Short mmCIF file of C-alpha atoms in Angstrom, two decimals:
data_model
loop_
_atom_site.label_atom_id
_atom_site.label_comp_id
_atom_site.label_asym_id
_atom_site.label_seq_id
_atom_site.Cartn_x
_atom_site.Cartn_y
_atom_site.Cartn_z
CA UNK A 45 -21.47 -0.06 15.78
CA UNK A 46 -19.09 0.74 12.97
CA UNK A 47 -15.36 0.60 13.59
CA UNK A 48 -13.56 3.56 12.01
CA UNK A 49 -9.79 3.57 11.50
CA UNK A 50 -7.40 6.33 10.40
CA UNK A 51 -3.89 5.88 9.02
CA UNK A 52 -0.73 7.89 8.31
CA UNK A 53 -1.17 11.68 7.91
CA UNK A 54 -4.93 11.44 8.48
CA UNK A 55 -4.39 9.74 11.86
CA UNK A 56 -1.69 12.25 12.83
CA UNK A 57 -3.79 15.27 11.84
CA UNK A 58 -6.85 13.99 13.73
CA UNK A 59 -4.77 12.62 16.63
CA UNK A 60 -7.09 9.60 16.46
CA UNK A 61 -6.35 6.09 15.22
CA UNK A 62 -9.69 4.42 15.91
CA UNK A 63 -13.24 5.16 17.04
CA UNK A 64 -16.72 3.64 17.01
CA UNK A 65 -19.75 5.22 15.37
CA UNK A 66 -23.40 4.11 15.73
CA UNK A 67 -24.51 2.14 12.67
CA UNK A 68 -28.09 3.50 12.65
CA UNK A 69 -26.91 7.07 11.98
CA UNK A 70 -24.22 6.05 9.48
CA UNK A 71 -25.85 3.83 6.90
CA UNK A 72 -23.33 4.60 4.18
CA UNK A 73 -19.81 5.99 3.89
CA UNK A 74 -21.01 9.41 2.76
CA UNK A 75 -23.18 9.79 5.88
CA UNK A 76 -20.35 8.61 8.09
CA UNK A 77 -18.01 11.19 6.56
CA UNK A 78 -20.58 13.96 6.97
CA UNK A 79 -21.07 13.06 10.63
CA UNK A 80 -17.35 12.89 11.32
CA UNK A 81 -16.81 16.29 9.67
CA UNK A 82 -19.30 17.93 12.01
CA UNK A 83 -17.10 17.11 15.02
CA UNK A 84 -15.13 20.33 14.57
CA UNK A 85 -13.31 22.48 12.01
CA UNK A 86 -10.16 20.35 12.09
CA UNK A 87 -12.10 17.15 11.31
CA UNK A 88 -13.98 18.97 8.58
CA UNK A 89 -10.77 20.16 6.96
CA UNK A 90 -8.84 16.86 7.21
CA UNK A 91 -11.70 14.72 5.94
CA UNK A 92 -12.49 17.12 3.08
CA UNK A 93 -9.16 16.27 1.45
CA UNK A 94 -10.01 15.40 -2.17
CA UNK A 95 -7.38 12.64 -2.21
CA UNK A 96 -8.77 10.86 0.87
CA UNK A 97 -9.05 7.11 0.26
CA UNK A 98 -11.68 4.84 1.83
CA UNK A 99 -11.67 1.12 2.50
CA UNK A 100 -14.70 -0.81 3.78
CA UNK A 101 -13.92 -4.17 5.35
CA UNK A 102 -10.37 -3.81 4.04
CA UNK A 103 -11.28 -3.25 0.39
CA UNK A 104 -10.78 0.13 -1.31
CA UNK A 105 -14.12 1.55 -2.42
CA UNK A 106 -15.97 4.77 -3.14
CA UNK A 107 -18.07 6.66 -0.62
CA UNK A 108 -21.56 5.60 -1.69
CA UNK A 109 -21.20 2.07 -0.33
CA UNK A 110 -23.73 1.00 2.33
CA UNK A 111 -22.63 0.22 5.88
CA UNK A 112 -24.03 -2.03 8.60
CA UNK A 113 -23.14 -2.87 12.17
CA UNK A 114 -19.79 -4.65 12.49
CA UNK A 115 -18.31 -3.06 9.37
CA UNK A 116 -14.79 -1.66 9.47
CA UNK A 117 -14.19 1.61 7.61
CA UNK A 118 -10.71 3.07 7.13
CA UNK A 119 -9.72 6.53 5.92
CA UNK A 120 -6.21 7.17 4.67
CA UNK A 121 -4.13 9.27 2.27
CA UNK A 122 -2.89 7.95 -1.10
CA UNK A 123 -0.60 4.98 -0.47
CA UNK A 124 3.19 5.31 -0.83
CA UNK A 125 4.65 1.81 -0.40
CA UNK A 126 6.99 -0.07 -2.66
CA UNK B 105 3.87 -16.45 -1.32
CA UNK B 106 3.10 -13.11 0.27
CA UNK B 107 4.95 -11.81 3.31
CA UNK B 108 4.76 -8.52 5.20
CA UNK B 109 7.62 -8.43 7.66
CA UNK B 110 10.07 -6.19 9.48
CA UNK B 111 13.00 -8.58 8.87
CA UNK B 112 15.26 -8.31 5.85
CA UNK B 113 15.07 -10.86 3.02
CA UNK B 114 17.73 -12.72 1.05
CA UNK B 115 17.61 -12.40 -2.75
CA UNK B 116 19.35 -15.72 -3.35
CA UNK B 117 17.00 -17.66 -1.07
CA UNK B 118 13.95 -16.09 -2.73
CA UNK B 119 15.32 -16.68 -6.24
CA UNK B 120 16.12 -20.33 -5.50
CA UNK B 121 12.62 -20.83 -4.10
CA UNK B 122 11.19 -19.65 -7.45
CA UNK B 123 13.18 -22.12 -9.60
CA UNK B 124 12.17 -25.42 -8.00
CA UNK B 125 9.66 -26.43 -10.69
CA UNK B 126 11.36 -27.84 -13.83
CA UNK B 127 8.77 -26.15 -16.07
CA UNK B 128 10.12 -22.73 -15.02
CA UNK B 129 12.02 -21.17 -17.92
CA UNK B 130 12.24 -17.60 -16.67
CA UNK B 131 12.47 -15.83 -13.31
CA UNK B 132 12.16 -12.05 -13.13
CA UNK B 133 12.79 -10.32 -9.81
CA UNK B 134 12.46 -6.71 -8.71
CA UNK B 135 13.68 -5.15 -5.50
CA UNK B 136 13.06 -1.65 -4.20
CA UNK B 137 15.58 0.05 -1.89
CA UNK B 138 15.72 3.06 0.42
CA UNK B 139 17.24 5.86 -1.69
CA UNK B 140 19.27 8.79 -0.36
CA UNK B 141 17.38 11.58 -2.15
CA UNK B 142 13.61 11.62 -2.54
CA UNK B 143 11.52 14.51 -3.88
CA UNK B 144 14.52 16.82 -3.36
CA UNK B 145 15.12 15.89 0.28
CA UNK B 146 18.23 14.21 1.69
CA UNK B 147 16.84 11.11 3.38
CA UNK B 148 18.53 9.53 6.38
CA UNK B 149 15.93 6.86 7.21
CA UNK B 150 12.30 5.96 6.69
CA UNK B 151 9.49 4.26 8.54
CA UNK B 152 6.87 2.16 6.78
CA UNK B 153 3.40 2.01 8.26
CA UNK B 154 0.70 -0.36 6.98
CA UNK B 155 -2.87 -1.48 7.56
CA UNK B 156 -2.52 -4.97 9.09
CA UNK B 157 -4.85 -7.46 7.47
CA UNK B 158 -5.74 -5.31 4.50
CA UNK B 159 -2.10 -5.19 3.43
CA UNK B 160 -1.92 -8.96 3.03
CA UNK B 161 -5.36 -9.24 1.39
CA UNK B 162 -4.67 -6.42 -1.08
CA UNK B 163 -1.36 -8.00 -2.11
CA UNK B 164 -3.13 -11.36 -2.55
CA UNK B 165 -5.73 -9.67 -4.75
CA UNK B 166 -3.01 -8.00 -6.87
CA UNK B 167 -1.26 -11.36 -7.35
CA UNK B 168 -4.59 -12.98 -8.25
CA UNK B 169 -5.16 -10.36 -10.94
CA UNK B 170 -1.67 -10.94 -12.35
CA UNK B 171 -2.29 -14.69 -12.40
CA UNK B 172 -5.47 -14.15 -14.39
CA UNK B 173 -3.58 -12.13 -17.03
CA UNK B 174 -0.33 -14.06 -17.44
CA UNK B 175 0.93 -17.60 -17.14
CA UNK B 176 2.62 -17.55 -13.73
CA UNK B 177 4.07 -20.71 -12.21
CA UNK B 178 5.09 -19.15 -8.91
CA UNK B 179 5.15 -15.69 -7.38
CA UNK B 180 6.69 -14.11 -4.29
CA UNK B 181 5.89 -10.67 -2.88
CA UNK B 182 7.72 -9.48 0.25
CA UNK B 183 7.19 -6.00 1.69
CA UNK B 184 8.98 -4.75 4.78
CA UNK B 185 7.50 -2.53 7.50
CA UNK B 186 8.97 -0.50 10.35
CA UNK B 187 12.15 1.57 10.37
CA UNK B 188 14.58 1.20 7.46
CA UNK B 189 17.95 2.80 6.70
CA UNK B 190 19.61 3.92 3.45
CA UNK B 191 20.34 1.00 1.09
CA UNK B 192 17.94 -1.29 2.97
CA UNK B 193 15.66 -3.49 0.90
CA UNK B 194 11.98 -2.45 1.03
CA UNK B 195 10.16 -4.71 -1.39
CA UNK B 196 10.75 -7.86 -3.43
CA UNK B 197 8.65 -9.20 -6.28
CA UNK B 198 9.68 -12.40 -8.01
CA UNK B 199 7.85 -14.15 -10.84
CA UNK B 200 8.55 -17.62 -12.21
CA UNK B 201 7.07 -18.41 -15.60
CA UNK B 202 7.55 -20.55 -18.71
CA UNK B 203 8.84 -17.59 -20.72
CA UNK B 204 10.31 -14.18 -19.99
CA UNK B 205 7.50 -12.07 -21.48
CA UNK B 206 4.93 -13.20 -18.89
CA UNK B 207 7.44 -12.85 -16.06
CA UNK B 208 8.52 -9.31 -17.03
CA UNK B 209 4.94 -8.09 -17.52
CA UNK B 210 3.56 -9.66 -14.33
CA UNK B 211 6.43 -8.27 -12.24
CA UNK B 212 5.86 -4.73 -13.52
CA UNK B 213 2.08 -5.06 -13.14
CA UNK B 214 2.37 -6.19 -9.51
CA UNK B 215 4.71 -3.31 -8.64
CA UNK B 216 2.49 -0.73 -10.37
CA UNK B 217 -0.57 -2.00 -8.50
CA UNK B 218 1.27 -2.32 -5.19
CA UNK B 219 2.45 1.31 -5.46
CA UNK B 220 -1.09 2.66 -5.79
CA UNK B 221 -3.37 0.09 -4.11
CA UNK B 222 -1.58 -1.61 -1.21
CA UNK B 223 -1.99 0.25 2.11
CA UNK B 224 1.59 1.18 2.97
CA UNK B 225 2.76 4.69 3.88
CA UNK B 226 6.30 6.01 4.06
CA UNK B 227 7.45 8.54 6.61
CA UNK B 228 10.93 9.87 5.89
CA UNK B 229 13.46 11.44 8.22
CA UNK B 230 15.85 13.91 6.59
CA UNK B 231 19.44 14.86 7.43
CA UNK B 232 18.15 17.48 9.93
CA UNK B 233 16.20 14.69 11.69
CA UNK B 234 12.85 16.17 10.61
CA UNK B 235 10.15 13.59 9.85
CA UNK B 236 7.43 13.99 7.24
CA UNK B 237 5.00 11.79 5.30
CA UNK B 238 5.94 11.10 1.69
CA UNK B 239 3.50 12.44 -0.92
CA UNK B 240 2.05 10.04 -3.49
CA UNK B 241 3.47 10.60 -6.97
CA UNK B 242 1.34 11.33 -10.00
CA UNK B 243 3.73 9.17 -12.07
CA UNK B 244 2.77 6.09 -10.03
CA UNK B 245 -0.89 6.62 -10.90
CA UNK B 246 0.05 7.08 -14.56
CA UNK B 247 2.04 3.83 -14.46
CA UNK B 248 -1.11 2.06 -13.25
CA UNK B 249 -3.21 3.58 -16.01
CA UNK B 250 -1.35 1.69 -18.71
CA UNK B 251 -2.80 -1.57 -17.30
CA UNK B 252 -6.31 -0.24 -16.83
CA UNK B 253 -6.51 1.41 -20.25
CA UNK B 254 -7.29 4.87 -18.81
#
């Protein structure tokens, strides 16, 4: 399974902070995003945000990175600390 | 030293910690505070959310990059989380170096990277007690670009 986390506005808009997705149907970030977007129109809209950031195993990356079971993927808006 | 904490920090304690090595000839420190007006809104308080685990590792990576570019003897990064009020301290970056140039540059570099790469998010509450997520600023991305050559 792949652990998927959502933070800040993304978590609020989806009303979800964490879920698990099967690793065999989500072999890279792009596939995972596509599958999450098919959940419903709200998920499609929120995850289509052009400024969405992705981290795999706690490192920021782009969406063509490969995934395997046990990976942790996080989706969040641009960061605003400091 | 990297710390992510809800407690406040003491400038003097952090400064003194950075000047223990006799080779240190310069200490540059930066602190960021909760400001009363942000993006046109009157702010009454803010809440800082983060991504536990990644926050610490991304700050460590930023410090590592700074250490590879400048001669840094010691470095402290403290970022607070949770609810903060006006005038509260949010972030501290302190750099100890042989000379001021390295300390100034590394301090600015770490803040520019932290602003755009470290997973913190601010939620502000305004004078009417309405809460909203703060939008990322284009100017922060532009500040980063001067280090990446974009």
